[in-house]
Short mmCIF file of C-alpha atoms and ligand atoms in Angstrom, two decimals:
data_model
loop_
_atom_site.label_atom_id
_atom_site.label_comp_id
_atom_site.label_asym_id
_atom_site.label_seq_id
_atom_site.Cartn_x
_atom_site.Cartn_y
_atom_site.Cartn_z
CA MET A 1 -5.75 34.68 10.41
CA ILE A 2 -4.05 31.26 9.77
CA LYS A 3 -1.12 30.20 10.86
CA ALA A 4 1.96 28.92 9.02
CA ASP A 5 4.77 26.78 9.76
CA LEU A 6 5.31 25.42 6.36
CA VAL A 7 4.48 26.92 3.47
CA ILE A 8 4.48 25.47 -0.61
CA LYS A 9 4.32 28.38 -2.95
CA ASN A 10 3.07 29.12 -6.25
CA ALA A 11 3.05 25.17 -7.21
CA ARG A 12 2.39 24.76 -11.19
CA GLN A 13 -0.51 22.47 -10.33
CA VAL A 14 -1.84 21.53 -6.67
CA LEU A 15 -3.97 17.71 -7.01
CA THR A 16 -5.94 18.22 -3.59
CA CYS A 17 -7.71 14.93 -4.79
CA ARG A 18 -10.25 16.60 -2.42
CA GLY A 19 -13.87 15.55 -2.02
CA GLU A 20 -16.13 12.62 -0.90
CA ALA A 21 -13.94 9.51 -0.07
CA PRO A 22 -14.07 7.08 -1.52
CA LYS A 23 -14.25 8.45 -4.69
CA LEU A 24 -16.10 6.13 -7.40
CA ARG A 25 -16.77 5.54 -10.85
CA GLU A 26 -17.21 9.63 -12.59
CA GLN A 27 -15.70 11.14 -9.10
CA MET A 28 -12.31 9.08 -9.95
CA MET A 29 -11.76 11.50 -12.68
CA GLU A 30 -11.62 14.69 -10.45
CA ILE A 31 -8.66 15.46 -8.58
CA GLY A 32 -9.37 19.15 -7.52
CA LEU A 33 -6.71 20.87 -9.69
CA ILE A 34 -5.58 24.28 -8.30
CA THR A 35 -2.96 26.21 -11.17
CA GLN A 36 -0.43 28.33 -9.44
CA GLY A 37 -1.32 26.73 -6.27
CA TRP A 38 -0.42 27.40 -2.64
CA VAL A 39 -0.51 25.05 0.25
CA ALA A 40 -0.04 26.06 3.62
CA SER A 41 0.61 23.75 7.11
CA GLY A 42 1.05 24.52 10.77
CA ARG A 43 2.09 22.04 13.58
CA GLY A 44 1.74 19.37 10.88
CA LYS A 45 -1.92 19.49 9.63
CA ILE A 46 -3.03 21.03 6.54
CA THR A 47 -4.06 24.88 7.12
CA TYR A 48 -4.69 26.43 3.78
CA VAL A 49 -4.88 25.17 0.21
CA GLY A 50 -5.93 27.71 -2.44
CA ASP A 51 -4.63 30.40 -4.58
CA GLU A 52 -2.18 33.09 -3.97
CA LYS A 53 -5.16 35.80 -3.14
CA GLY A 54 -6.44 33.99 -1.13
CA TYR A 55 -3.01 32.77 0.81
CA ARG A 56 -2.19 36.80 0.78
CA ALA A 57 -5.14 37.97 2.47
CA LYS A 58 -5.85 34.40 5.03
CA VAL A 59 -2.65 33.20 6.40
CA THR A 60 -0.05 34.73 8.22
CA PRO A 61 3.46 32.47 8.17
CA GLU A 62 4.80 32.27 11.60
CA GLU A 63 8.74 33.15 12.45
CA GLY A 64 11.35 30.64 11.19
CA CYS A 65 8.46 29.41 8.78
CA GLN A 66 9.82 26.76 5.92
CA VAL A 67 8.90 28.32 2.51
CA ILE A 68 9.47 25.86 -0.65
CA ASP A 69 9.22 27.53 -4.19
CA ALA A 70 7.10 24.94 -6.13
CA SER A 71 7.03 27.13 -9.22
CA GLU A 72 8.82 24.39 -11.43
CA ALA A 73 6.92 21.62 -9.92
CA VAL A 74 3.46 19.55 -9.09
CA VAL A 75 2.10 19.11 -5.99
CA LEU A 76 0.42 16.17 -4.81
CA PRO A 77 -0.98 14.23 -1.32
CA GLY A 78 1.64 11.95 -0.13
CA LEU A 79 1.01 8.26 -2.02
CA VAL A 80 -0.89 5.74 0.19
CA ASP A 81 0.33 2.23 -0.68
CA SER A 82 -2.43 -0.24 1.05
CA HIS A 83 -0.52 -3.37 0.80
CA THR A 84 2.58 -4.28 1.11
CA HIS A 85 4.62 -7.13 2.63
CA LEU A 86 7.45 -5.01 3.65
CA VAL A 87 9.32 -7.24 6.74
CA PHE A 88 10.90 -10.71 5.29
CA GLY A 89 14.40 -12.36 4.88
CA GLY A 90 16.28 -13.34 1.86
CA SER A 91 15.41 -12.41 -1.57
CA ARG A 92 14.41 -14.48 -4.67
CA GLU A 93 16.35 -13.37 -7.57
CA GLY A 94 16.76 -17.32 -8.92
CA GLU A 95 12.77 -17.32 -9.07
CA PHE A 96 12.49 -15.04 -11.62
CA VAL A 97 15.11 -16.82 -13.69
CA GLN A 98 12.92 -19.79 -13.59
CA ARG A 99 10.14 -18.15 -14.90
CA LEU A 100 11.88 -16.86 -17.63
CA TRP A 101 12.10 -20.69 -18.23
CA GLY A 102 8.99 -21.47 -18.05
CA MET A 103 8.05 -22.32 -14.48
CA SER A 104 5.37 -20.92 -13.22
CA TYR A 105 4.63 -19.10 -9.63
CA GLN A 106 2.30 -22.59 -8.20
CA GLU A 107 5.36 -24.54 -9.85
CA ILE A 108 7.76 -22.71 -8.00
CA ALA A 109 5.68 -22.94 -4.94
CA GLN A 110 5.39 -26.69 -5.35
CA SER A 111 8.81 -27.24 -5.80
CA GLY A 112 10.14 -25.68 -2.28
CA GLY A 113 10.34 -21.81 -3.71
CA GLY A 114 7.95 -19.53 -3.04
CA ILE A 115 6.66 -17.99 0.08
CA LEU A 116 8.29 -20.91 2.08
CA SER A 117 11.09 -20.16 0.66
CA THR A 118 10.75 -16.72 2.18
CA VAL A 119 9.55 -18.11 5.78
CA ARG A 120 13.26 -20.35 5.89
CA ALA A 121 14.99 -17.01 5.50
CA THR A 122 12.94 -14.91 7.64
CA ARG A 123 13.03 -17.09 10.43
CA ALA A 124 16.80 -17.58 10.48
CA ALA A 125 16.78 -13.78 10.08
CA SER A 126 17.61 -11.79 13.21
CA TYR A 127 15.10 -8.92 14.55
CA GLU A 128 18.15 -6.48 13.81
CA GLU A 129 19.04 -7.52 10.11
CA LEU A 130 14.56 -7.58 9.23
CA LEU A 131 14.74 -4.40 10.96
CA ARG A 132 17.26 -2.53 8.80
CA ASP A 133 16.44 -3.91 5.65
CA ALA A 134 12.66 -3.41 6.46
CA ARG A 135 14.02 0.01 7.33
CA ARG A 136 16.13 0.53 3.55
CA ARG A 137 12.97 -0.05 1.80
CA LEU A 138 10.62 2.25 3.83
CA ASP A 139 13.12 4.54 2.72
CA ARG A 140 13.17 3.86 -0.58
CA MET A 141 9.23 4.23 -0.55
CA LEU A 142 9.61 7.60 1.38
CA ARG A 143 12.11 8.51 -1.53
CA LEU A 144 9.23 7.60 -4.04
CA GLY A 145 6.79 9.31 -2.54
CA THR A 146 4.71 7.40 -0.05
CA THR A 147 4.27 8.67 3.40
CA THR A 148 1.78 5.74 4.61
CA CYS A 149 2.15 2.37 3.58
CA GLU A 150 0.36 -0.67 4.98
CA ALA A 151 2.67 -3.83 6.02
CA LYS A 152 1.70 -7.54 6.70
CA SER A 153 3.42 -10.64 8.56
CA GLY A 154 3.13 -13.94 7.11
CA TYR A 155 6.55 -14.75 6.98
CA GLY A 156 7.24 -16.25 10.02
CA LEU A 157 4.19 -18.35 10.41
CA THR A 158 5.06 -19.44 14.20
CA VAL A 159 3.40 -17.09 17.13
CA ASP A 160 7.07 -16.19 18.14
CA ASP A 161 8.08 -14.96 14.60
CA GLU A 162 4.55 -13.46 13.11
CA LEU A 163 5.11 -11.43 16.33
CA LYS A 164 8.53 -10.40 15.50
CA LEU A 165 7.21 -9.47 12.27
CA LEU A 166 4.40 -7.04 13.19
CA ARG A 167 6.80 -5.67 16.42
CA ILE A 168 9.24 -5.07 13.13
CA SER A 169 6.79 -2.55 11.32
CA ARG A 170 5.70 -1.32 14.73
CA GLU A 171 9.07 -0.10 15.39
CA LEU A 172 9.54 1.58 12.54
CA HIS A 173 6.21 3.13 12.08
CA GLN A 174 7.22 4.78 15.70
CA SER A 175 11.08 5.66 14.12
CA HIS A 176 10.61 6.65 10.50
CA PRO A 177 9.01 9.26 9.11
CA ALA A 178 6.43 7.25 6.95
CA ASP A 179 3.49 5.84 9.00
CA ILE A 180 2.50 2.11 8.64
CA VAL A 181 -0.60 0.17 9.27
CA ASN A 182 0.10 -3.44 10.88
CA THR A 183 -2.03 -6.36 8.96
CA PHE A 184 -1.40 -9.62 10.47
CA LEU A 185 -1.35 -12.42 7.63
CA GLY A 186 -0.39 -15.73 9.44
CA ALA A 187 -2.67 -17.49 7.19
CA HIS A 188 -0.50 -16.77 4.18
CA THR A 189 0.17 -20.21 3.70
CA PHE A 190 0.77 -23.58 5.47
CA PRO A 191 3.99 -23.93 7.50
CA PRO A 192 5.80 -27.00 6.66
CA GLU A 193 5.10 -28.29 10.16
CA TYR A 194 1.44 -28.25 9.38
CA ILE A 195 1.56 -29.50 5.88
CA SER A 196 -0.26 -32.79 6.68
CA ARG A 197 -2.48 -30.84 9.38
CA LYS A 198 -3.90 -28.02 7.86
CA GLU A 199 -7.38 -28.15 10.10
CA GLU A 200 -5.11 -27.61 13.09
CA TYR A 201 -3.06 -24.49 11.91
CA VAL A 202 -6.08 -22.78 11.01
CA ASP A 203 -7.17 -23.54 14.73
CA LEU A 204 -4.17 -22.74 16.40
CA ILE A 205 -4.45 -19.20 14.25
CA ILE A 206 -7.62 -18.73 15.35
CA SER A 207 -6.97 -19.54 19.08
CA GLU A 208 -3.20 -18.42 19.94
CA PHE A 209 -2.23 -16.08 16.66
CA ILE A 210 -5.36 -13.83 16.81
CA PRO A 211 -5.46 -13.22 20.41
CA ARG A 212 -1.63 -12.53 21.10
CA VAL A 213 -1.69 -9.85 18.53
CA LYS A 214 -4.71 -8.18 19.54
CA GLU A 215 -3.02 -8.65 23.42
CA GLU A 216 -0.08 -7.27 21.94
CA GLY A 217 -2.11 -4.45 20.29
CA LEU A 218 0.11 -5.10 17.08
CA ALA A 219 -2.12 -5.17 14.33
CA GLU A 220 -5.09 -3.10 12.68
CA PHE A 221 -6.23 -5.32 10.27
CA CYS A 222 -6.24 -9.19 9.38
CA ASP A 223 -5.56 -11.07 6.16
CA VAL A 224 -5.73 -14.58 4.98
CA PHE A 225 -4.55 -15.72 1.25
CA CYS A 226 -8.04 -17.26 0.34
CA GLU A 227 -6.58 -19.49 -2.76
CA GLU A 228 -6.44 -23.19 -4.26
CA GLY A 229 -3.52 -25.06 -2.37
CA ALA A 230 -3.77 -21.61 0.60
CA PHE A 231 -6.85 -21.26 2.62
CA SER A 232 -10.27 -22.25 1.41
CA VAL A 233 -13.13 -20.31 1.57
CA GLU A 234 -14.18 -22.07 4.89
CA GLN A 235 -10.58 -21.88 6.37
CA SER A 236 -10.72 -18.13 5.77
CA ARG A 237 -14.27 -17.26 7.15
CA ALA A 238 -13.45 -19.16 10.49
CA ILE A 239 -10.56 -16.94 10.61
CA LEU A 240 -11.46 -13.39 9.52
CA GLU A 241 -14.97 -13.89 11.72
CA SER A 242 -12.76 -14.94 14.81
CA ALA A 243 -10.68 -11.64 13.98
CA ALA A 244 -13.35 -9.47 13.57
CA GLN A 245 -14.80 -10.67 17.13
CA LEU A 246 -11.79 -9.12 18.57
CA GLY A 247 -12.23 -6.08 16.83
CA PHE A 248 -9.93 -6.32 13.72
CA LYS A 249 -10.42 -4.73 10.78
CA LEU A 250 -10.70 -7.27 7.80
CA LYS A 251 -8.56 -7.59 4.44
CA LEU A 252 -8.29 -10.98 1.93
CA HIS A 253 -6.11 -11.86 -0.57
CA ALA A 254 -9.17 -12.60 -3.16
CA ASP A 255 -9.34 -14.14 -6.58
CA GLN A 256 -5.40 -13.98 -7.40
CA LEU A 257 -4.73 -16.92 -8.89
CA THR A 258 -7.88 -18.39 -9.59
CA HIS A 259 -11.47 -17.54 -9.03
CA SER A 260 -11.81 -18.63 -5.69
CA GLY A 261 -14.69 -16.91 -3.96
CA GLY A 262 -12.73 -14.45 -1.95
CA ALA A 263 -14.35 -11.44 -3.43
CA GLU A 264 -18.07 -12.90 -2.55
CA LEU A 265 -16.26 -13.76 1.04
CA ALA A 266 -14.86 -10.19 1.52
CA ALA A 267 -18.08 -8.35 0.65
CA GLU A 268 -20.29 -11.18 3.44
CA LEU A 269 -17.93 -10.48 5.90
CA GLY A 270 -17.92 -6.64 5.32
CA ALA A 271 -14.16 -6.43 4.97
CA ILE A 272 -12.35 -3.17 4.71
CA SER A 273 -10.78 -4.31 1.36
CA ALA A 274 -10.13 -7.32 -1.44
CA ASP A 275 -6.90 -7.51 -2.83
CA HIS A 276 -5.58 -8.83 -6.21
CA LEU A 277 -9.21 -9.85 -7.85
CA ASP A 278 -7.70 -10.91 -11.53
CA TYR A 279 -9.98 -13.81 -11.37
CA ILE A 280 -13.26 -11.89 -9.96
CA SER A 281 -16.12 -12.71 -10.98
CA ASP A 282 -19.47 -10.48 -12.18
CA ARG A 283 -21.21 -11.30 -8.90
CA GLY A 284 -17.93 -10.36 -7.15
CA VAL A 285 -17.70 -6.84 -8.65
CA GLU A 286 -20.99 -6.51 -7.97
CA LEU A 287 -20.59 -7.20 -4.07
CA LEU A 288 -18.15 -5.13 -3.54
CA ALA A 289 -19.68 -2.37 -4.92
CA GLU A 290 -22.96 -3.13 -3.28
CA LYS A 291 -20.81 -3.42 0.08
CA GLY A 292 -18.28 -0.42 -0.47
CA VAL A 293 -15.77 -2.72 -0.13
CA ALA A 294 -11.96 -1.40 -2.00
CA ALA A 295 -10.57 -3.46 -4.54
CA VAL A 296 -6.99 -3.19 -3.45
CA LEU A 297 -5.14 -3.36 -7.64
CA LEU A 298 -1.60 -4.64 -7.59
CA PRO A 299 -0.64 -4.58 -10.86
CA GLY A 300 3.07 -4.90 -10.21
CA SER A 301 2.96 -8.18 -9.41
CA ASN A 302 1.20 -9.14 -12.51
CA PHE A 303 3.65 -7.27 -14.67
CA PHE A 304 6.16 -9.24 -12.81
CA LEU A 305 4.79 -12.80 -13.17
CA ARG A 306 4.83 -11.76 -16.42
CA LEU A 307 0.91 -12.59 -16.17
CA LYS A 308 -1.37 -11.75 -19.95
CA ARG A 309 -3.84 -11.25 -17.21
CA TYR A 310 -5.10 -8.03 -15.53
CA PRO A 311 -8.08 -7.48 -12.98
CA PRO A 312 -11.29 -5.72 -14.63
CA ALA A 313 -10.54 -2.06 -13.78
CA ARG A 314 -12.02 -0.87 -16.15
CA ARG A 315 -15.85 -3.01 -15.06
CA MET A 316 -15.52 -2.18 -11.52
CA ILE A 317 -15.25 1.44 -11.61
CA GLU A 318 -18.46 1.29 -14.02
CA ALA A 319 -19.93 -0.88 -11.62
CA GLY A 320 -18.96 1.62 -8.53
CA VAL A 321 -16.25 -0.46 -6.41
CA PRO A 322 -13.54 2.12 -4.88
CA VAL A 323 -10.82 0.74 -6.87
CA THR A 324 -7.32 1.39 -5.40
CA LEU A 325 -3.91 0.97 -6.33
CA ALA A 326 -0.72 -0.43 -4.71
CA THR A 327 2.60 -2.17 -4.92
CA ASP A 328 2.40 -5.75 -3.53
CA PHE A 329 5.76 -5.26 -2.75
CA ASN A 330 7.23 -8.24 -1.10
CA PRO A 331 9.89 -10.69 -2.69
CA GLY A 332 8.42 -13.18 -4.84
CA THR A 333 5.89 -11.09 -6.45
CA ALA A 334 6.79 -8.20 -6.44
CA MET A 335 10.02 -6.56 -5.75
CA ASN A 336 9.54 -3.08 -6.32
CA GLU A 337 8.67 -0.16 -3.74
CA SER A 338 7.32 2.42 -5.88
CA MET A 339 3.97 3.79 -6.60
CA PRO A 340 4.35 6.31 -9.19
CA LEU A 341 5.27 3.36 -11.53
CA THR A 342 2.21 1.42 -9.87
CA ILE A 343 0.22 4.47 -11.23
CA ALA A 344 1.67 4.12 -15.01
CA LEU A 345 1.30 0.53 -14.63
CA ALA A 346 -2.31 0.96 -13.72
CA CYS A 347 -2.55 3.21 -16.90
CA LEU A 348 -1.04 1.35 -19.34
CA GLU A 349 -1.93 -2.42 -18.46
CA MET A 350 -5.52 -1.71 -17.47
CA GLY A 351 -6.32 1.20 -19.14
CA LEU A 352 -7.19 3.86 -16.17
CA PHE A 353 -6.96 7.12 -17.22
CA PRO A 354 -4.01 9.29 -14.92
CA GLU A 355 -6.38 10.91 -12.61
CA GLU A 356 -8.49 7.75 -11.95
CA ALA A 357 -4.93 5.64 -11.05
CA ILE A 358 -3.71 8.93 -8.83
CA ASN A 359 -7.03 9.10 -7.01
CA ALA A 360 -6.39 5.55 -6.95
CA ALA A 361 -2.94 5.83 -5.52
CA THR A 362 -3.86 8.70 -2.73
CA ILE A 363 -7.25 9.15 -1.45
CA ASN A 364 -8.89 5.95 -2.48
CA SER A 365 -5.91 3.71 -1.08
CA ALA A 366 -6.34 5.73 2.08
CA TYR A 367 -10.12 4.34 2.34
CA ALA A 368 -8.68 0.86 1.91
CA VAL A 369 -6.50 0.52 5.23
CA GLU A 370 -9.47 3.65 6.89
CA LEU A 371 -7.39 6.39 6.98
CA HIS A 372 -8.98 8.60 4.18
CA LYS A 373 -10.46 10.91 7.29
CA SER A 374 -6.37 11.78 7.92
CA VAL A 375 -4.72 11.49 4.51
CA GLY A 376 -4.75 10.76 0.95
CA SER A 377 -5.61 14.31 -0.37
CA ILE A 378 -4.99 18.15 0.44
CA GLU A 379 -7.80 19.70 2.43
CA VAL A 380 -7.31 21.67 5.85
CA GLY A 381 -7.12 19.57 8.57
CA LYS A 382 -5.85 16.59 7.45
CA LYS A 383 -2.23 15.79 7.38
CA ALA A 384 0.59 17.73 5.97
CA ASP A 385 1.77 14.83 3.94
CA PHE A 386 2.81 16.12 0.17
CA ILE A 387 5.00 15.30 -2.55
CA ILE A 388 6.58 17.81 -4.67
CA CYS A 389 7.55 16.14 -8.34
CA SER A 390 9.92 18.12 -11.06
CA ILE A 391 7.38 17.45 -13.71
CA PRO A 392 5.74 20.27 -15.75
CA ASN A 393 2.43 18.68 -15.35
CA TYR A 394 0.81 15.59 -13.94
CA LEU A 395 0.58 13.59 -17.02
CA HIS A 396 4.62 13.23 -16.72
CA LEU A 397 3.95 11.34 -13.38
CA ILE A 398 3.32 8.21 -15.78
CA TYR A 399 4.32 9.47 -19.03
CA HIS A 400 7.77 10.45 -18.34
CA TRP A 401 7.31 6.86 -16.94
CA GLY A 402 9.79 4.49 -14.57
CA ILE A 403 11.67 7.93 -13.36
CA ASN A 404 11.92 8.84 -9.89
CA HIS A 405 10.28 12.40 -10.05
CA VAL A 406 9.50 13.15 -6.47
CA HIS A 407 12.28 15.90 -5.27
CA THR A 408 10.37 16.86 -1.67
CA VAL A 409 8.33 15.01 0.35
CA VAL A 410 7.03 16.87 3.27
CA LYS A 411 5.64 14.40 6.38
CA ASP A 412 3.79 15.59 9.69
CA GLY A 413 4.71 19.20 7.96
CA LYS A 414 8.17 18.69 8.29
CA ILE A 415 10.81 17.80 4.84
CA VAL A 416 12.13 14.55 5.06
CA VAL A 417 12.88 14.14 1.31
CA ARG A 418 14.82 17.23 -0.24
CA GLU A 419 15.92 16.76 -3.85
CA GLY A 420 15.26 13.04 -3.63
CA LYS A 421 17.42 12.33 -0.56
CA ILE A 422 16.49 11.73 3.05
CA VAL A 423 16.95 14.39 5.40
CA ASN A 424 18.67 14.04 9.20
CA GLN A 425 18.34 10.16 8.94
CA SER A 426 18.74 7.14 6.57
CA SER A 427 19.77 3.73 6.73
CA PHE A 428 22.16 4.18 4.17
CA PRO A 429 25.63 4.60 5.55
O1 NIG B 501 0.45 -11.21 -2.57
N1 NIG B 501 -0.34 -13.91 -3.13
C1 NIG B 501 0.20 -14.00 -1.57
N2 NIG B 501 1.15 -13.45 -1.44
C2 NIG B 501 1.98 -12.33 -2.32
C3 NIG B 501 3.38 -13.26 -2.46
C4 NIG B 501 4.11 -13.68 -1.79
C5 NIG B 501 5.37 -14.32 -2.12
O2 NIG B 501 5.37 -14.86 -3.35
O3 NIG B 501 6.05 -14.58 -1.23
C6 NIG B 501 1.80 -11.57 -3.50
O4 NIG B 501 1.28 -12.13 -4.71
FE1 FE B 502 0.31 -9.65 -1.27
#
């Protein structure tokens, strides 16, 4: 008999997103739908998923087992946000108005705004302030259904400041219900003190930053912003190769604003993901498919920058690229923590079908942080991370857009959000 300490009974729909990961091509339409579904977990792991008959035959609820009636709701795997810049100081609401006046993202950066203005605010902020703000953001993510997220450094750009940002996200990983995967992004842009000594900064990242991050075990991934005006393909290659030698897994901000050759580089280096990809070449698409590199698409940043252009998601799916979705949450290009809104934008602006977008935000997004064996789908043995949405069917997640439909969040088999509110823990007074 299977034991259970938490049971979700009689859900209108359970979207399991089960199957081999990553989902490619037409597999992205398969969401493993169960109507009138039952899910059980024990000690934080999923022990049963199926219909009522199977549940009654196989599962014994333990004493004190929590039972959630989901007869008015839809159950999905906890959402996985595989690309965020979670920890930073300050905010940049003025830049969004400057863009309404006609300035571009690059022009704002060249005039002293952009990433460097957040670097100044981040360096000036204390550990406690940064931690408090990041925790509030993570609370918001959890209430919107994100149970696992990636968090990049990249607004410190000195050894101490970068380590500080990674320590903050590591502390949150340990103290907050959500899981966080850390990425070192010291190569986000050149800090002002190295603006005329760019090669020296690249050398410093290789000789000091990366070994320190490794020594303290503060990140699993290393990322570089490979772009005109940021790091060239050669500089990105040198940084990422040195990180790979020390055992880091690789990511790349690639082809975001111009065709920089980042996708080709990601494939060459066997990166786990290439992110953004608005200007990816046809060859880049082929190479990502060939090497199984996840394409992390971030439609929230395109939307917020009012770009008319989006990455060629359909072409990527047809070519067999593992397509995934994330928020890109950051103070410049995507001040929004919502994966459900990202799913809606993927459908409305990039033409993904709801099933494709949901797989891209769950199991495929888990693949982009190499956690697809433990999260991203509702399958026996995986972490009991679920969201329960008050909607009549899953299409309402997109159709009734811009609304937080998440009613309950279960993380590691525990209810952490109930009626939209965080249980027993909130950074809000
Ligand atoms: O992913 N492209 C680089 N980094 C961020 C933007 C950072 C910022 O503007 O602060 C991005 O869009
Ligand atoms: Fe980003």
